[in-house]
PDB file of C-alpha atoms and ligand atoms in Angstrom:
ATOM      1  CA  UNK A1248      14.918  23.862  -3.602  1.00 57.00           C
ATOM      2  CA  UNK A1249      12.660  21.512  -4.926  1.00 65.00           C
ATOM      3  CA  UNK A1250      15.528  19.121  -5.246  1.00 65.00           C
ATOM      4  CA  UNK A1251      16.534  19.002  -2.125  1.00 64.00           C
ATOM      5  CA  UNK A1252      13.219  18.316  -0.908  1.00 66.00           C
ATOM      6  CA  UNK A1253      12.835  15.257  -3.102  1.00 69.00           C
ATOM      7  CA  UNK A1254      16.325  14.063  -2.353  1.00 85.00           C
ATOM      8  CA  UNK A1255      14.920  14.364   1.766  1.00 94.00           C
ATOM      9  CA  UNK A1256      11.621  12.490   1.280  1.00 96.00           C
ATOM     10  CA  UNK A1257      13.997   9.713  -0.659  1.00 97.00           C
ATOM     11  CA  UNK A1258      16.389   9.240   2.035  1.00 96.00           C
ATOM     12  CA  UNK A1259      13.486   9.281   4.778  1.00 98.00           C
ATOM     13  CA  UNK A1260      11.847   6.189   2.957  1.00 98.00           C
ATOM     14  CA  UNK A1261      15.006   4.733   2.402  1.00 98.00           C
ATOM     15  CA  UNK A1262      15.240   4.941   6.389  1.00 98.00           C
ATOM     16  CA  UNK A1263      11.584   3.799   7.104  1.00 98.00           C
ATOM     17  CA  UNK A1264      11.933   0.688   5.131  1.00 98.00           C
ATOM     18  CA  UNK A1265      15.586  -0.098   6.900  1.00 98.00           C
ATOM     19  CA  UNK A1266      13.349   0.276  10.162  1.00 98.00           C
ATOM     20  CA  UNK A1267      10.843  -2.001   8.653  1.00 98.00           C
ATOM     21  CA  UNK A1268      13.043  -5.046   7.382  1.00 98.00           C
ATOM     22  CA  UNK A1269      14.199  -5.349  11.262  1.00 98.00           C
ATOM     23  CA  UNK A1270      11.216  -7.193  11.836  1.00 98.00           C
ATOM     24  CA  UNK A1271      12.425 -10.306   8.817  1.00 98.00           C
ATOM     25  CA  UNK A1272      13.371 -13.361  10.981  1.00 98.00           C
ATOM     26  CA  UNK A1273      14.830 -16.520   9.968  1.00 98.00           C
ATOM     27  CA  UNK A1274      11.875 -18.708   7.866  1.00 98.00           C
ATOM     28  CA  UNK A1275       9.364 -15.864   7.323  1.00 98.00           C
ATOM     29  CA  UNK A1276       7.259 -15.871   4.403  1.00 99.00           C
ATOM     30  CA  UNK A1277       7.092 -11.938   3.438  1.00 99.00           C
ATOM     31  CA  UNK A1278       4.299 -10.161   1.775  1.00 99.00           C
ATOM     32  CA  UNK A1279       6.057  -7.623  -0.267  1.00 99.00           C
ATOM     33  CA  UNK A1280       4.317  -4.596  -0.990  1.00 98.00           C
ATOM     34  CA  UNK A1281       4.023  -2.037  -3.642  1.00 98.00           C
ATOM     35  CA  UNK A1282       5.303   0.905  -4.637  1.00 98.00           C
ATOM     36  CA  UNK A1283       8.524   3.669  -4.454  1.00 98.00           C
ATOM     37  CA  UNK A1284       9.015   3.055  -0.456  1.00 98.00           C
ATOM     38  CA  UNK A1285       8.752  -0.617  -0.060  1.00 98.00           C
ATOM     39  CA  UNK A1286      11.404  -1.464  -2.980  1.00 98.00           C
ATOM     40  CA  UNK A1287      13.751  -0.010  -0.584  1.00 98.00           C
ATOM     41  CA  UNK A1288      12.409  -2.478   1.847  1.00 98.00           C
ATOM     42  CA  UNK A1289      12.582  -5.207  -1.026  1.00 98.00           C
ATOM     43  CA  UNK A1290      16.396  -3.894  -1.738  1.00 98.00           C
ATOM     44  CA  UNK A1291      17.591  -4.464   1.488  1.00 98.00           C
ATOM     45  CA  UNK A1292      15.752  -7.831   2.431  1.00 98.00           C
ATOM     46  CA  UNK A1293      17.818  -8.845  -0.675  1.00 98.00           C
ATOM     47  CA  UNK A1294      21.114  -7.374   0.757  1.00 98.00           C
ATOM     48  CA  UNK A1295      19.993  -9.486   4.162  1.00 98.00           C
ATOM     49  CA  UNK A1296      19.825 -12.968   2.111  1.00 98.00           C
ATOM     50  CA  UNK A1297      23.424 -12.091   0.652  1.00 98.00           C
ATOM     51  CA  UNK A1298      24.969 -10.950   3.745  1.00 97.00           C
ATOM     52  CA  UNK A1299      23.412 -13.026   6.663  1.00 97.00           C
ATOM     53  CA  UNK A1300      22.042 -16.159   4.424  1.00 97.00           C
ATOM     54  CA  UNK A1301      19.182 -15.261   5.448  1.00 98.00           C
ATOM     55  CA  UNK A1302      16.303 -17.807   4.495  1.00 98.00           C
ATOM     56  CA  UNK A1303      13.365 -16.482   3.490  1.00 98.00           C
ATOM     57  CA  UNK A1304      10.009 -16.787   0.993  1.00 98.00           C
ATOM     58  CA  UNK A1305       8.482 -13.459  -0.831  1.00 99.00           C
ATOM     59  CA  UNK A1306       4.613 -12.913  -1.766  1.00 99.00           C
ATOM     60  CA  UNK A1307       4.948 -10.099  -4.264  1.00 98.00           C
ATOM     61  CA  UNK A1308       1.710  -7.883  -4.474  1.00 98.00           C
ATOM     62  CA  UNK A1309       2.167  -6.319  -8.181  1.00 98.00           C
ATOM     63  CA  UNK A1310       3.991  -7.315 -11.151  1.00 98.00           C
ATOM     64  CA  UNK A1311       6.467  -4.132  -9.931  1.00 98.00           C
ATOM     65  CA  UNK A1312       7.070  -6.528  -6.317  1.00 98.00           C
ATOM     66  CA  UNK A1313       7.530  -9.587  -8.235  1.00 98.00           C
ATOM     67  CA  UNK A1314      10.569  -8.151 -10.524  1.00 98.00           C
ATOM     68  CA  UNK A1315      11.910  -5.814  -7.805  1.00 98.00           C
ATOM     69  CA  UNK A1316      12.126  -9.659  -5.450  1.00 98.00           C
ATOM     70  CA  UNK A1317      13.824 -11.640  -8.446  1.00 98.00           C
ATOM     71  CA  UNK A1318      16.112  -8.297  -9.376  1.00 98.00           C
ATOM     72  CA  UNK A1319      17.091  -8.748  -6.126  1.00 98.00           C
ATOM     73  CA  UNK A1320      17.226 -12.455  -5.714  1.00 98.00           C
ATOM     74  CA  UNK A1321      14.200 -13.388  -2.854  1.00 98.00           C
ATOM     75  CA  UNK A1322      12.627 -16.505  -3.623  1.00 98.00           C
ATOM     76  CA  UNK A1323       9.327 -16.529  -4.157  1.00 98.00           C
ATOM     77  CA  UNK A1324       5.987 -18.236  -3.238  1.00 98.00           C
ATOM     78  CA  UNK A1325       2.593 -18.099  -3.694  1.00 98.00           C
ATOM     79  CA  UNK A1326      -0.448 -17.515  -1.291  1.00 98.00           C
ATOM     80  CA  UNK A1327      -1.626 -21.120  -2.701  1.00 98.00           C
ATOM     81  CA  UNK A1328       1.422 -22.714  -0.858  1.00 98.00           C
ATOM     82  CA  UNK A1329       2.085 -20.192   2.095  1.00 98.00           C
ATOM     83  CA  UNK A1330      -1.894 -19.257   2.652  1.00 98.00           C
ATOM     84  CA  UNK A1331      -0.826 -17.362   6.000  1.00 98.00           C
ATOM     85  CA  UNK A1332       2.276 -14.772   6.111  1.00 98.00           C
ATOM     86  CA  UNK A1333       4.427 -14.015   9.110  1.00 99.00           C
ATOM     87  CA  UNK A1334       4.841 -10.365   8.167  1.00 98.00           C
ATOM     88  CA  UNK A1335       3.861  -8.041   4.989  1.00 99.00           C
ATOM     89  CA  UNK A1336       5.641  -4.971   4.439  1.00 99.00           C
ATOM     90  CA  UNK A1337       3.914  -2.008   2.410  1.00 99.00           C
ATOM     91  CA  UNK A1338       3.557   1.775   1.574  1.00 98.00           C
ATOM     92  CA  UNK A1339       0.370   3.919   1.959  1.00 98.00           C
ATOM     93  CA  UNK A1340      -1.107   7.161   0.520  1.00 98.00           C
ATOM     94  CA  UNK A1341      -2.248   8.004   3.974  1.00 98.00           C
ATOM     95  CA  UNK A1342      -2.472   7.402   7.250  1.00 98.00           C
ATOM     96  CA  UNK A1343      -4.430   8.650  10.221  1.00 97.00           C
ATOM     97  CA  UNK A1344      -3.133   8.498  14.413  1.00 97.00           C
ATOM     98  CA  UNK A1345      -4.794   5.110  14.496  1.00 97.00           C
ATOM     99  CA  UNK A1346      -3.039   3.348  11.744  1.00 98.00           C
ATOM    100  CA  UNK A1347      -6.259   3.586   9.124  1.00 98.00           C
ATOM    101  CA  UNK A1348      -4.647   3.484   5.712  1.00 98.00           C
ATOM    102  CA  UNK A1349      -5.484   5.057   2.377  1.00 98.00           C
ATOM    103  CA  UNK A1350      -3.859   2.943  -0.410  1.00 98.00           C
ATOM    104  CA  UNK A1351      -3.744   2.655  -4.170  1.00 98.00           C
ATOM    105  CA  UNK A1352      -2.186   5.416  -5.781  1.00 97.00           C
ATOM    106  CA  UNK A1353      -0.139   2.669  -7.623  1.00 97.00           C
ATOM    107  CA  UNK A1354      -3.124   0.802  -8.237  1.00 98.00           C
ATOM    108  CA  UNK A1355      -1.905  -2.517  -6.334  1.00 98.00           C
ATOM    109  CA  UNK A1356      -4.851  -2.242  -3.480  1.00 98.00           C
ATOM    110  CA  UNK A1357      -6.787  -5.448  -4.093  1.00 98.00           C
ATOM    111  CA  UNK A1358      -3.735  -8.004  -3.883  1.00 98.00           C
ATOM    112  CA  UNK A1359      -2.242  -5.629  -1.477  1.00 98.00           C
ATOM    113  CA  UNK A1360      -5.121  -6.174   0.812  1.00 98.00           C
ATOM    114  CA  UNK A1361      -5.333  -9.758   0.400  1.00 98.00           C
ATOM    115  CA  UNK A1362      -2.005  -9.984   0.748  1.00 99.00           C
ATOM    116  CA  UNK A1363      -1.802  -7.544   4.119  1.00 98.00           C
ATOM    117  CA  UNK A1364      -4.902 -10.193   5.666  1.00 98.00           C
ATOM    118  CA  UNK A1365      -3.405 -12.934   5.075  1.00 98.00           C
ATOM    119  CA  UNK A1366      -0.225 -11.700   7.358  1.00 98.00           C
ATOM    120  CA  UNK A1367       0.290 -11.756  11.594  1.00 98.00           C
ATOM    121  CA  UNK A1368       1.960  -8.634  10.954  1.00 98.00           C
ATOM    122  CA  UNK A1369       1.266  -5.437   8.515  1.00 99.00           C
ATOM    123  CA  UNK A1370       4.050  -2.906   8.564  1.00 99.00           C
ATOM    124  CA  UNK A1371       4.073   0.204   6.748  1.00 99.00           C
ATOM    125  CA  UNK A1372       6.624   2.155   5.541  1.00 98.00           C
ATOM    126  CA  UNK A1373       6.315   6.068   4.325  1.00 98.00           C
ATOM    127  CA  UNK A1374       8.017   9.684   4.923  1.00 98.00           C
ATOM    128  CA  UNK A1375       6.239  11.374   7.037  1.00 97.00           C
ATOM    129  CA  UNK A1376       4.598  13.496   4.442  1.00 97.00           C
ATOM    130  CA  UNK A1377       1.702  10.727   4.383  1.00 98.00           C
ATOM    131  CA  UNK A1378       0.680  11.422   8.245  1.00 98.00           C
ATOM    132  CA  UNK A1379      -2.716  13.014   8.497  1.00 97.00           C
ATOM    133  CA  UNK A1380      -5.234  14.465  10.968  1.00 96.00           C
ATOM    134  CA  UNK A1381      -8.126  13.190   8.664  1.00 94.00           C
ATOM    135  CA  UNK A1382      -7.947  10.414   6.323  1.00 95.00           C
ATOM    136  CA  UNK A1383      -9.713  11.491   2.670  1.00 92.00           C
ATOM    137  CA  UNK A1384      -9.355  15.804   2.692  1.00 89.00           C
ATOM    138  CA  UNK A1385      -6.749  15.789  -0.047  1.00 90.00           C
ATOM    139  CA  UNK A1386      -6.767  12.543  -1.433  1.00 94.00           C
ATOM    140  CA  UNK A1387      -9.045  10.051  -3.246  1.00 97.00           C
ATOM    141  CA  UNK A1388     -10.027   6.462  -2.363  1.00 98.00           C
ATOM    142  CA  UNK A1389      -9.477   4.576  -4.931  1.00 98.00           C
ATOM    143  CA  UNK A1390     -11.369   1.366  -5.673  1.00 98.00           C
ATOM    144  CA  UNK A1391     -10.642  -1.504  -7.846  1.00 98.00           C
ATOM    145  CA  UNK A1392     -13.554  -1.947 -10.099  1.00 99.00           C
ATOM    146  CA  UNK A1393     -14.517  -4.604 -12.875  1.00 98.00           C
ATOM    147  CA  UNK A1394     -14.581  -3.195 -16.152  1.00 98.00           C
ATOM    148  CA  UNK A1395     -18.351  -4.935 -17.139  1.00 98.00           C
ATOM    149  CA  UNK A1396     -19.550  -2.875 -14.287  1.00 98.00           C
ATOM    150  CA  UNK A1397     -18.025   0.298 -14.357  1.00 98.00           C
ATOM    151  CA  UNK A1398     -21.073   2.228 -15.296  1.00 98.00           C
ATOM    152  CA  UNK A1399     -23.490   1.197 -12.662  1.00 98.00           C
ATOM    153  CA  UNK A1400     -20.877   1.788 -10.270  1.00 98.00           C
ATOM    154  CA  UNK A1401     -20.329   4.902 -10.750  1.00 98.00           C
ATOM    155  CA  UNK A1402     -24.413   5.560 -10.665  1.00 98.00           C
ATOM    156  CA  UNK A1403     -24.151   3.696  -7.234  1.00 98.00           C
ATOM    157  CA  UNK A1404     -20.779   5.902  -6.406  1.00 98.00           C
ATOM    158  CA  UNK A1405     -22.998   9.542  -7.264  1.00 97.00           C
ATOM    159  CA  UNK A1406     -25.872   7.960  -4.931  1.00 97.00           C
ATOM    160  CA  UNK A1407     -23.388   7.756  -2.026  1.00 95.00           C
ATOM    161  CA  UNK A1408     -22.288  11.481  -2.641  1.00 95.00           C
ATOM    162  CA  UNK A1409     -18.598  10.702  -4.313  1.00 97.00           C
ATOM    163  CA  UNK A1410     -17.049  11.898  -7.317  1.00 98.00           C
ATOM    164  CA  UNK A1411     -15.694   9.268  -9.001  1.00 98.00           C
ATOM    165  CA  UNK A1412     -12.764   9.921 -11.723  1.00 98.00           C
ATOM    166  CA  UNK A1413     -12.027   6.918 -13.830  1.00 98.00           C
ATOM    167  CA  UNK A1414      -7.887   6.658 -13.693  1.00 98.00           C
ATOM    168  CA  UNK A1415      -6.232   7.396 -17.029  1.00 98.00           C
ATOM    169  CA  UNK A1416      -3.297   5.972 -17.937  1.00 96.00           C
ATOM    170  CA  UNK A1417       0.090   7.631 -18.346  1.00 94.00           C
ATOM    171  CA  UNK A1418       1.932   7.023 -21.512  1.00 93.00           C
ATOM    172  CA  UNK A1419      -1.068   4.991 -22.615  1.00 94.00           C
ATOM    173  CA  UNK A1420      -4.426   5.703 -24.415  1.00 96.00           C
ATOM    174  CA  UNK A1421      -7.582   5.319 -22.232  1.00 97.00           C
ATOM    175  CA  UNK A1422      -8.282   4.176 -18.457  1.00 98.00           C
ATOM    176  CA  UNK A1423      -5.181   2.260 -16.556  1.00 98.00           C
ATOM    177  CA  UNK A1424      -5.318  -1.450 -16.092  1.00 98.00           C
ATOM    178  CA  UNK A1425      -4.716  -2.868 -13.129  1.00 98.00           C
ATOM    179  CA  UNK A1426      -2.505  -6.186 -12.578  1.00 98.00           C
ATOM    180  CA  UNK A1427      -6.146  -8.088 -12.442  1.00 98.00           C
ATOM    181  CA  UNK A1428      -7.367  -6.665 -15.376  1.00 98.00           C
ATOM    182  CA  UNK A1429      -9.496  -4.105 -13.992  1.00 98.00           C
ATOM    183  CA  UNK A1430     -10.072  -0.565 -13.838  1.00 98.00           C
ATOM    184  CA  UNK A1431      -9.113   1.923 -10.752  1.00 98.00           C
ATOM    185  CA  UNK A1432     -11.982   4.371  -9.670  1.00 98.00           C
ATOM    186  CA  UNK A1433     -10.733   7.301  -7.952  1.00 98.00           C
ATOM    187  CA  UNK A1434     -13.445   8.749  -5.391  1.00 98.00           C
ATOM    188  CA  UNK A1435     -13.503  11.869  -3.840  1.00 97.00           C
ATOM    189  CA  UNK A1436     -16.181  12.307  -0.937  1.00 94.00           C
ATOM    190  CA  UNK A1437     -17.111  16.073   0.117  1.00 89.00           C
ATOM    191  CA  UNK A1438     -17.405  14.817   4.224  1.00 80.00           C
ATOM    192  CA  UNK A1439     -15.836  11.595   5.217  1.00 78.00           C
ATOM    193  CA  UNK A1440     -16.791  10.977   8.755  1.00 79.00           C
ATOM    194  CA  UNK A1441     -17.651   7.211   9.430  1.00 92.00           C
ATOM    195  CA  UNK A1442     -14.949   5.932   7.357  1.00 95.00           C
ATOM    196  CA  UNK A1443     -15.727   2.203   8.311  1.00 95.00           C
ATOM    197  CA  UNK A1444     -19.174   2.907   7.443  1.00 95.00           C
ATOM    198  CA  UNK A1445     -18.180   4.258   3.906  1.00 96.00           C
ATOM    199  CA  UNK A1446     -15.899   1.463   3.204  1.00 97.00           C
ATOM    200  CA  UNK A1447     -18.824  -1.362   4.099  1.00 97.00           C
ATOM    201  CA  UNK A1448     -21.407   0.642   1.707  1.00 97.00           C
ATOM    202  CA  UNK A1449     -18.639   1.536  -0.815  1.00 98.00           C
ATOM    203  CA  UNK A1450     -17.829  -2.697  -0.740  1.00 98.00           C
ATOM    204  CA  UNK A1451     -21.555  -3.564  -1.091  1.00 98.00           C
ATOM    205  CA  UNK A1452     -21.757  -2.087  -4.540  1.00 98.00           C
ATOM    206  CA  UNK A1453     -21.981  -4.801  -7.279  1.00 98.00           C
ATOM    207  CA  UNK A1454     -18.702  -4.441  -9.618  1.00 98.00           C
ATOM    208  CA  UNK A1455     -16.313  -2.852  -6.536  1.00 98.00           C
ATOM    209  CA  UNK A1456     -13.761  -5.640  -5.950  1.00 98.00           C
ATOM    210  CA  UNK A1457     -12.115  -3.709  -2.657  1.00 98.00           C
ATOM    211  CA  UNK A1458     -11.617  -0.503  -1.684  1.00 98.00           C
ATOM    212  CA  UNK A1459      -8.476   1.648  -0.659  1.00 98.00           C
ATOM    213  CA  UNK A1460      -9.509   1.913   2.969  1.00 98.00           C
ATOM    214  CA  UNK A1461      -7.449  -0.125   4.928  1.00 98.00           C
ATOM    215  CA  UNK A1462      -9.270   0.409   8.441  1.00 98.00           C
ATOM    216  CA  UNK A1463      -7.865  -0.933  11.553  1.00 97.00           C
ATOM    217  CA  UNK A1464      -5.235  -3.500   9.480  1.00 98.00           C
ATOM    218  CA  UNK A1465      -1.416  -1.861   9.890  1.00 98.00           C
ATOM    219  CA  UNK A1466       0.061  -3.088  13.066  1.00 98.00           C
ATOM    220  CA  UNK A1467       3.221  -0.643  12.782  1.00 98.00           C
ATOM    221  CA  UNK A1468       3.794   2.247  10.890  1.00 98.00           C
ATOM    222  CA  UNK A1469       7.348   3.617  10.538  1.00 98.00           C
ATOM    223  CA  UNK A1470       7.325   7.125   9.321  1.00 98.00           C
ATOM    224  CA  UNK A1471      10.771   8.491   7.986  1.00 98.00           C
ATOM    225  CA  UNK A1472      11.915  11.928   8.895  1.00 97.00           C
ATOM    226  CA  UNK A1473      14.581  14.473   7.800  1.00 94.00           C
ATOM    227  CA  UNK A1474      16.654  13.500  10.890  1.00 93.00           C
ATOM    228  CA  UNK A1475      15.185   9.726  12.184  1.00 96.00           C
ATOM    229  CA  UNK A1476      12.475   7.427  12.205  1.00 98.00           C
ATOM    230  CA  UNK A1477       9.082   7.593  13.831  1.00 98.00           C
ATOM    231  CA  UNK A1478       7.081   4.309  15.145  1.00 98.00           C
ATOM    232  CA  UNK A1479       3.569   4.230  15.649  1.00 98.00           C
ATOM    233  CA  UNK A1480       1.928   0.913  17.133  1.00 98.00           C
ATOM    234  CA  UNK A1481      -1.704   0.499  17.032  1.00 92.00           C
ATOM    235  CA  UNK A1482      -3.340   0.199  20.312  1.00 82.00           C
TER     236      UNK A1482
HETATM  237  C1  LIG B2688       0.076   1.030  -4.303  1.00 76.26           C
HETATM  238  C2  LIG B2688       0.121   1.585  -2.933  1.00 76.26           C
HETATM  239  C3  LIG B2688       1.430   2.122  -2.481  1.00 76.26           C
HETATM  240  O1  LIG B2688       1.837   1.398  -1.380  1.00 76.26           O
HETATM  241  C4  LIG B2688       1.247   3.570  -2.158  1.00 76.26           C
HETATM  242  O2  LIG B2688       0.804   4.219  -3.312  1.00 76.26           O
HETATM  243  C5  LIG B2688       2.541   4.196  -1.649  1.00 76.26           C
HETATM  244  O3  LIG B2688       3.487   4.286  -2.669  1.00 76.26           O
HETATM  245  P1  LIG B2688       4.831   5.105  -2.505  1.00 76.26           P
HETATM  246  O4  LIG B2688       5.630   4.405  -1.445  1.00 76.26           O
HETATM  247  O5  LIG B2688       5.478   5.051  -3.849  1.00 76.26           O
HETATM  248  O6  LIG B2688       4.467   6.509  -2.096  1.00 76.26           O
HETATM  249  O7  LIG B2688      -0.829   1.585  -2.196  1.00 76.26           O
HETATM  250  O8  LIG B2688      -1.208   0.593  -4.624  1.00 76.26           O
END
């Protein structure tokens, strides 16, 4: 049972990220997200260049984006050269009726949120496991935090009512370290109403570099299903 139920979340990312990789035109520079959904978005923009010639330029968000792009042969640039994207692509943790996010479970947030700004267009891709009523019941935010200051934040964090949980590494001794060099914070919250609100305060303490809230950023959200795709378009 169990493995049927993995096999249909795989196939229903698979078919969000097909959905997704409509929206790569001729010339775009692509933000390429991170994560288990988007490399199937990051497969098939590969298959794309092979089949149609397709020209395009990649902005990989994580050292996983950048070797998924070159194993699958998209050139790639650099927010230096290409400061403003026509489209990034990316996963979430979760995501709410009006396209708020929750992101970092693979501890990419920061350049994934530079990387989504910078863009005209944010899509996200996910199974529709990751729809939610409320954004922050069953899941931490995570926050990217400097390692100097990872003890006054989490004083600051206790002030605000959170419970932070410095991420441990898998496979490795001692906290994970993120692609900058940093550490993740993951923060539960008992009642998360003003979510905005929490994000601003959360941003304000010294030592957070950005926070997994991605409010009001995701233009479309494709959602895979056992049996289709769902689209959600923020008003
Ligand atoms: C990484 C992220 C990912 O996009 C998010 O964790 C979703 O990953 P997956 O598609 O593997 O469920 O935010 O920081």
């Amino acid at each position: 049972l169990r493995r049927e139920n993995v096999d249909w979340r795989e196939d229903a990312k698979k078919r969000a990220a097909l959905e997704a990789v409509k929206h790569v035109r001729e010339g775009f520079v692509v933000g390429l997200g991170s994560g288990t959904t988007v490399a199937y978005a990051i497969q098939e923009i590969g298959k794309r260049i092979k089949r149609e010639g397709l020209q395009v330029l990649g902005v990989p968000t994580s050292h996983q984006a950048l070797m998924l792009a070159v194993n699958h042969s998209i050139p790639i640039t650099t927010l230096d050269e290409h400061p403003k994207l026509d489209l990034t692509i990316d996963g979430a943790d979760q995501i709410d009726r009006d396209l708020n996010l929750i992101k970092g479970m693979g501890g990419a947030l920061m350049r994934e949120k530079i990387v989504a700004s910078a863009a005209k267009q944010f899509v996200i891709v996910a199974d529709k496991t990751k729809l939610v009523e409320k954004l922050g019941t069953s899941q931490p935010i995570p926050l990217e935090v400097l390692p100097f200051a990872l003890s006054t934040v989490i004083a600051r964090i206790k002030e605000l009512g959170g419970k932070p949980v410095l991420r441990e590494g898998n496979r490795k001794i001692g906290p994970v370290v993120t692609d900058n060099g940093n550490f993740i914070l993951d923060v539960e919250f008992e009642s998360v109403d003003a979510l905005d609100k929490l994000d601003v305060a959360l941003k304000l303490i010294p030592g957070v570099l950005e926070t997994g809230l991605f409010m009001s950023m995701a233009d479309v959200v494709y959602l895979g299903k056992s049996d289709g795709v769902m689209r959600l378009e923020r008003k």
